[in-house]
């Protein structure tokens, strides 16, 4: 795996949703670095740790959640080492009975499949059906890592650019939450 700056030169074999990510970043003049890992899909935290070693970016866990009635959807971005506890998050966002949303909702709203969940998927949420939740600790790193809507590549983007330029350009707000991440 090699870290390279910017979009791939040859994008003929890339999926349209991945190409849209590069187009967005280029349109916004965002500096970013990319590592391609087609043989090491980043669908486990262990695989992500190896990729993040190359990226040298903040390791994030991206969880796609919904309320019990499946009328509100959330993308939670949190440090990879923290443990998710719905009972800790629910009162902060005023939504009880949080659970993981079904893959079909992820595909419908974010054009992403399981294992590829990414904050960049919000660019596909034109109806703003998904609320972005970010744990406060994510903002402590200089760089954040994410997928370009597919888990065969990973991107390194300045945290400031992600939350001050990219997220607003995708017409989404940010709700900052505080998660302890403790097991108990």
mmCIF file of C-alpha atoms in Angstrom:
data_model
loop_
_atom_site.group_PDB
_atom_site.id
_atom_site.type_symbol
_atom_site.label_atom_id
_atom_site.label_comp_id
_atom_site.label_asym_id
_atom_site.label_seq_id
_atom_site.Cartn_x
_atom_site.Cartn_y
_atom_site.Cartn_z
ATOM 1 C CA UNK A 1 0.000 0.000 0.000
ATOM 2 C CA UNK A 2 1.282 3.393 -0.988
ATOM 3 C CA UNK A 3 0.087 6.839 0.045
ATOM 4 C CA UNK A 4 -0.424 9.141 -2.964
ATOM 5 C CA UNK A 5 -1.725 12.685 -3.193
ATOM 6 C CA UNK A 6 -5.037 13.400 -4.913
ATOM 7 C CA UNK A 7 -7.402 11.613 -7.248
ATOM 8 C CA UNK A 8 -6.394 8.519 -9.208
ATOM 9 C CA UNK A 9 -5.080 9.364 -12.667
ATOM 10 C CA UNK A 10 -6.952 6.478 -14.259
ATOM 11 C CA UNK A 11 -10.522 6.233 -13.010
ATOM 12 C CA UNK A 12 -11.950 3.916 -15.659
ATOM 13 C CA UNK A 13 -12.288 1.000 -13.221
ATOM 14 C CA UNK A 14 -13.633 3.150 -10.356
ATOM 15 C CA UNK A 15 -17.297 3.152 -9.362
ATOM 16 C CA UNK A 16 -19.350 6.260 -10.098
ATOM 17 C CA UNK A 17 -19.910 6.948 -6.399
ATOM 18 C CA UNK A 18 -16.141 6.919 -5.831
ATOM 19 C CA UNK A 19 -15.568 9.243 -8.785
ATOM 20 C CA UNK A 20 -18.162 11.655 -7.345
ATOM 21 C CA UNK A 21 -16.124 11.844 -4.127
ATOM 22 C CA UNK A 22 -12.980 12.834 -6.019
ATOM 23 C CA UNK A 23 -14.942 15.361 -8.079
ATOM 24 C CA UNK A 24 -16.320 16.948 -4.891
ATOM 25 C CA UNK A 25 -12.890 17.182 -3.265
ATOM 26 C CA UNK A 26 -11.311 18.582 -6.435
ATOM 27 C CA UNK A 27 -14.142 21.101 -6.905
ATOM 28 C CA UNK A 28 -13.616 22.332 -3.336
ATOM 29 C CA UNK A 29 -9.807 22.444 -3.852
ATOM 30 C CA UNK A 30 -9.273 20.094 -0.906
ATOM 31 C CA UNK A 31 -5.828 18.560 -0.502
ATOM 32 C CA UNK A 32 -6.112 14.852 0.260
ATOM 33 C CA UNK A 33 -4.054 11.705 0.149
ATOM 34 C CA UNK A 34 -5.218 8.285 -0.940
ATOM 35 C CA UNK A 35 -4.212 4.712 -0.361
ATOM 36 C CA UNK A 36 -5.728 2.011 -2.554
ATOM 37 C CA UNK A 37 -6.160 -1.420 -0.985
ATOM 38 C CA UNK A 38 -8.325 -3.516 -3.328
ATOM 39 C CA UNK A 39 -7.100 -6.785 -1.775
ATOM 40 C CA UNK A 40 -7.513 -5.600 1.833
ATOM 41 C CA UNK A 41 -11.084 -4.390 2.104
ATOM 42 C CA UNK A 42 -11.403 -2.112 5.114
ATOM 43 C CA UNK A 43 -14.421 -3.828 6.610
ATOM 44 C CA UNK A 44 -12.894 -4.689 9.974
ATOM 45 C CA UNK A 45 -11.203 -2.459 12.513
ATOM 46 C CA UNK A 46 -8.088 -4.685 12.256
ATOM 47 C CA UNK A 47 -7.796 -4.068 8.515
ATOM 48 C CA UNK A 48 -8.456 -0.383 9.141
ATOM 49 C CA UNK A 49 -5.566 -0.186 11.612
ATOM 50 C CA UNK A 50 -3.091 -1.373 8.952
ATOM 51 C CA UNK A 51 -4.505 1.052 6.402
ATOM 52 C CA UNK A 52 -4.515 3.875 8.954
ATOM 53 C CA UNK A 53 -0.866 3.152 9.755
ATOM 54 C CA UNK A 54 -0.129 4.017 6.120
ATOM 55 C CA UNK A 55 -2.584 6.947 6.118
ATOM 56 C CA UNK A 56 -1.358 8.295 9.470
ATOM 57 C CA UNK A 57 -4.815 9.741 10.160
ATOM 58 C CA UNK A 58 -7.345 9.597 13.011
ATOM 59 C CA UNK A 59 -8.987 6.155 13.082
ATOM 60 C CA UNK A 60 -12.767 6.631 12.904
ATOM 61 C CA UNK A 61 -15.654 4.258 13.261
ATOM 62 C CA UNK A 62 -18.688 5.201 11.140
ATOM 63 C CA UNK A 63 -22.017 3.809 12.304
ATOM 64 C CA UNK A 64 -25.297 4.125 10.434
ATOM 65 C CA UNK A 65 -28.112 4.229 12.983
ATOM 66 C CA UNK A 66 -31.855 4.780 13.117
ATOM 67 C CA UNK A 67 -34.625 5.258 15.654
ATOM 68 C CA UNK A 68 -37.102 2.510 16.458
ATOM 69 C CA UNK A 69 -39.718 3.686 13.957
ATOM 70 C CA UNK A 70 -37.094 4.075 11.207
ATOM 71 C CA UNK A 71 -38.066 7.696 10.628
ATOM 72 C CA UNK A 72 -34.762 9.273 11.714
ATOM 73 C CA UNK A 73 -31.348 8.195 10.511
ATOM 74 C CA UNK A 74 -27.938 9.091 11.870
ATOM 75 C CA UNK A 75 -24.341 8.758 10.749
ATOM 76 C CA UNK A 76 -22.176 8.597 13.862
ATOM 77 C CA UNK A 77 -18.460 9.280 13.422
ATOM 78 C CA UNK A 78 -16.464 8.314 16.495
ATOM 79 C CA UNK A 79 -12.933 7.233 17.429
ATOM 80 C CA UNK A 80 -12.270 3.658 16.397
ATOM 81 C CA UNK A 81 -11.163 2.571 19.851
ATOM 82 C CA UNK A 82 -14.343 3.732 21.584
ATOM 83 C CA UNK A 83 -17.163 1.325 22.336
ATOM 84 C CA UNK A 84 -20.586 2.420 21.054
ATOM 85 C CA UNK A 85 -23.403 2.453 23.599
ATOM 86 C CA UNK A 86 -26.806 3.547 22.349
ATOM 87 C CA UNK A 87 -27.969 4.387 25.877
ATOM 88 C CA UNK A 88 -25.196 6.981 26.118
ATOM 89 C CA UNK A 89 -25.994 8.603 22.767
ATOM 90 C CA UNK A 90 -29.808 8.514 22.832
ATOM 91 C CA UNK A 91 -30.396 11.266 25.420
ATOM 92 C CA UNK A 92 -27.922 13.591 23.683
ATOM 93 C CA UNK A 93 -29.910 13.546 20.444
ATOM 94 C CA UNK A 94 -33.397 13.053 21.857
ATOM 95 C CA UNK A 95 -33.955 9.740 20.130
ATOM 96 C CA UNK A 96 -34.671 6.601 22.102
ATOM 97 C CA UNK A 97 -34.251 3.032 20.991
ATOM 98 C CA UNK A 98 -31.385 3.558 18.585
ATOM 99 C CA UNK A 99 -30.249 0.597 16.528
ATOM 100 C CA UNK A 100 -28.173 -0.122 13.465
ATOM 101 C CA UNK A 101 -30.108 0.760 10.321
ATOM 102 C CA UNK A 102 -30.714 -1.872 7.669
ATOM 103 C CA UNK A 103 -28.361 -1.883 4.669
ATOM 104 C CA UNK A 104 -31.160 -0.921 2.274
ATOM 105 C CA UNK A 105 -31.532 2.445 4.057
ATOM 106 C CA UNK A 106 -27.788 2.986 3.847
ATOM 107 C CA UNK A 107 -27.902 2.356 0.123
ATOM 108 C CA UNK A 108 -31.040 4.458 -0.392
ATOM 109 C CA UNK A 109 -29.839 7.545 1.480
ATOM 110 C CA UNK A 110 -26.036 7.416 1.198
ATOM 111 C CA UNK A 111 -25.401 5.174 -1.849
ATOM 112 C CA UNK A 112 -23.087 3.105 0.338
ATOM 113 C CA UNK A 113 -22.988 -0.592 1.170
ATOM 114 C CA UNK A 114 -22.031 -2.088 4.556
ATOM 115 C CA UNK A 115 -18.296 -1.916 5.183
ATOM 116 C CA UNK A 116 -17.968 1.283 3.147
ATOM 117 C CA UNK A 117 -19.783 3.709 5.442
ATOM 118 C CA UNK A 118 -18.224 7.142 5.077
ATOM 119 C CA UNK A 119 -18.960 10.728 5.921
ATOM 120 C CA UNK A 120 -18.538 11.425 2.191
ATOM 121 C CA UNK A 121 -21.719 9.427 1.581
ATOM 122 C CA UNK A 122 -23.634 12.456 2.843
ATOM 123 C CA UNK A 123 -23.073 14.020 -0.588
ATOM 124 C CA UNK A 124 -25.662 11.510 -1.856
ATOM 125 C CA UNK A 125 -28.219 12.467 0.814
ATOM 126 C CA UNK A 126 -29.953 15.238 -1.139
ATOM 127 C CA UNK A 127 -33.071 15.146 1.042
ATOM 128 C CA UNK A 128 -31.078 15.463 4.295
ATOM 129 C CA UNK A 129 -32.547 12.278 5.720
ATOM 130 C CA UNK A 130 -29.355 11.508 7.660
ATOM 131 C CA UNK A 131 -28.167 13.600 10.596
ATOM 132 C CA UNK A 132 -24.388 13.737 11.106
ATOM 133 C CA UNK A 133 -23.234 13.056 14.663
ATOM 134 C CA UNK A 134 -19.547 13.499 15.499
ATOM 135 C CA UNK A 135 -17.911 12.572 18.779
ATOM 136 C CA UNK A 136 -15.971 15.548 20.133
ATOM 137 C CA UNK A 137 -12.705 13.564 20.208
ATOM 138 C CA UNK A 138 -12.691 13.259 16.401
ATOM 139 C CA UNK A 139 -11.829 16.959 16.203
ATOM 140 C CA UNK A 140 -8.559 16.471 18.136
ATOM 141 C CA UNK A 141 -6.632 14.959 15.232
ATOM 142 C CA UNK A 142 -5.052 16.978 12.431
ATOM 143 C CA UNK A 143 -6.236 14.458 9.840
ATOM 144 C CA UNK A 144 -9.247 12.202 9.555
ATOM 145 C CA UNK A 145 -9.451 9.058 7.463
ATOM 146 C CA UNK A 146 -12.483 8.003 5.442
ATOM 147 C CA UNK A 147 -13.534 5.974 2.428
ATOM 148 C CA UNK A 148 -14.526 7.480 -0.925
ATOM 149 C CA UNK A 149 -17.867 5.604 -0.616
ATOM 150 C CA UNK A 150 -16.127 2.289 -1.316
ATOM 151 C CA UNK A 151 -13.879 0.288 0.992
ATOM 152 C CA UNK A 152 -11.132 -0.483 -1.519
ATOM 153 C CA UNK A 153 -9.546 2.939 -0.992
ATOM 154 C CA UNK A 154 -9.063 5.243 1.967
ATOM 155 C CA UNK A 155 -8.508 8.975 2.096
ATOM 156 C CA UNK A 156 -6.579 11.248 4.438
ATOM 157 C CA UNK A 157 -8.180 14.687 4.759
ATOM 158 C CA UNK A 158 -7.442 17.545 7.121
ATOM 159 C CA UNK A 159 -10.008 17.445 9.923
ATOM 160 C CA UNK A 160 -10.591 21.172 9.550
ATOM 161 C CA UNK A 161 -11.300 20.778 5.810
ATOM 162 C CA UNK A 162 -13.689 17.893 6.441
ATOM 163 C CA UNK A 163 -15.853 19.718 8.946
ATOM 164 C CA UNK A 164 -15.485 23.335 7.826
ATOM 165 C CA UNK A 165 -15.562 22.907 4.036
ATOM 166 C CA UNK A 166 -16.693 19.464 2.907
ATOM 167 C CA UNK A 167 -19.628 18.838 5.260
ATOM 168 C CA UNK A 168 -21.158 22.298 4.609
ATOM 169 C CA UNK A 169 -20.698 21.769 0.849
ATOM 170 C CA UNK A 170 -22.750 18.580 1.218
ATOM 171 C CA UNK A 171 -25.478 20.698 2.869
ATOM 172 C CA UNK A 172 -25.333 18.944 6.208
ATOM 173 C CA UNK A 173 -24.881 20.231 9.716
ATOM 174 C CA UNK A 174 -22.895 18.641 12.505
ATOM 175 C CA UNK A 175 -24.183 17.618 15.912
ATOM 176 C CA UNK A 176 -21.267 17.183 18.311
ATOM 177 C CA UNK A 177 -21.748 14.438 20.894
ATOM 178 C CA UNK A 178 -19.679 13.226 23.818
ATOM 179 C CA UNK A 179 -19.201 9.481 24.162
ATOM 180 C CA UNK A 180 -17.163 7.955 26.952
ATOM 181 C CA UNK A 181 -16.396 4.828 24.968
ATOM 182 C CA UNK A 182 -16.067 2.774 28.149
ATOM 183 C CA UNK A 183 -17.095 -0.888 28.184
ATOM 184 C CA UNK A 184 -19.207 -0.591 31.350
#
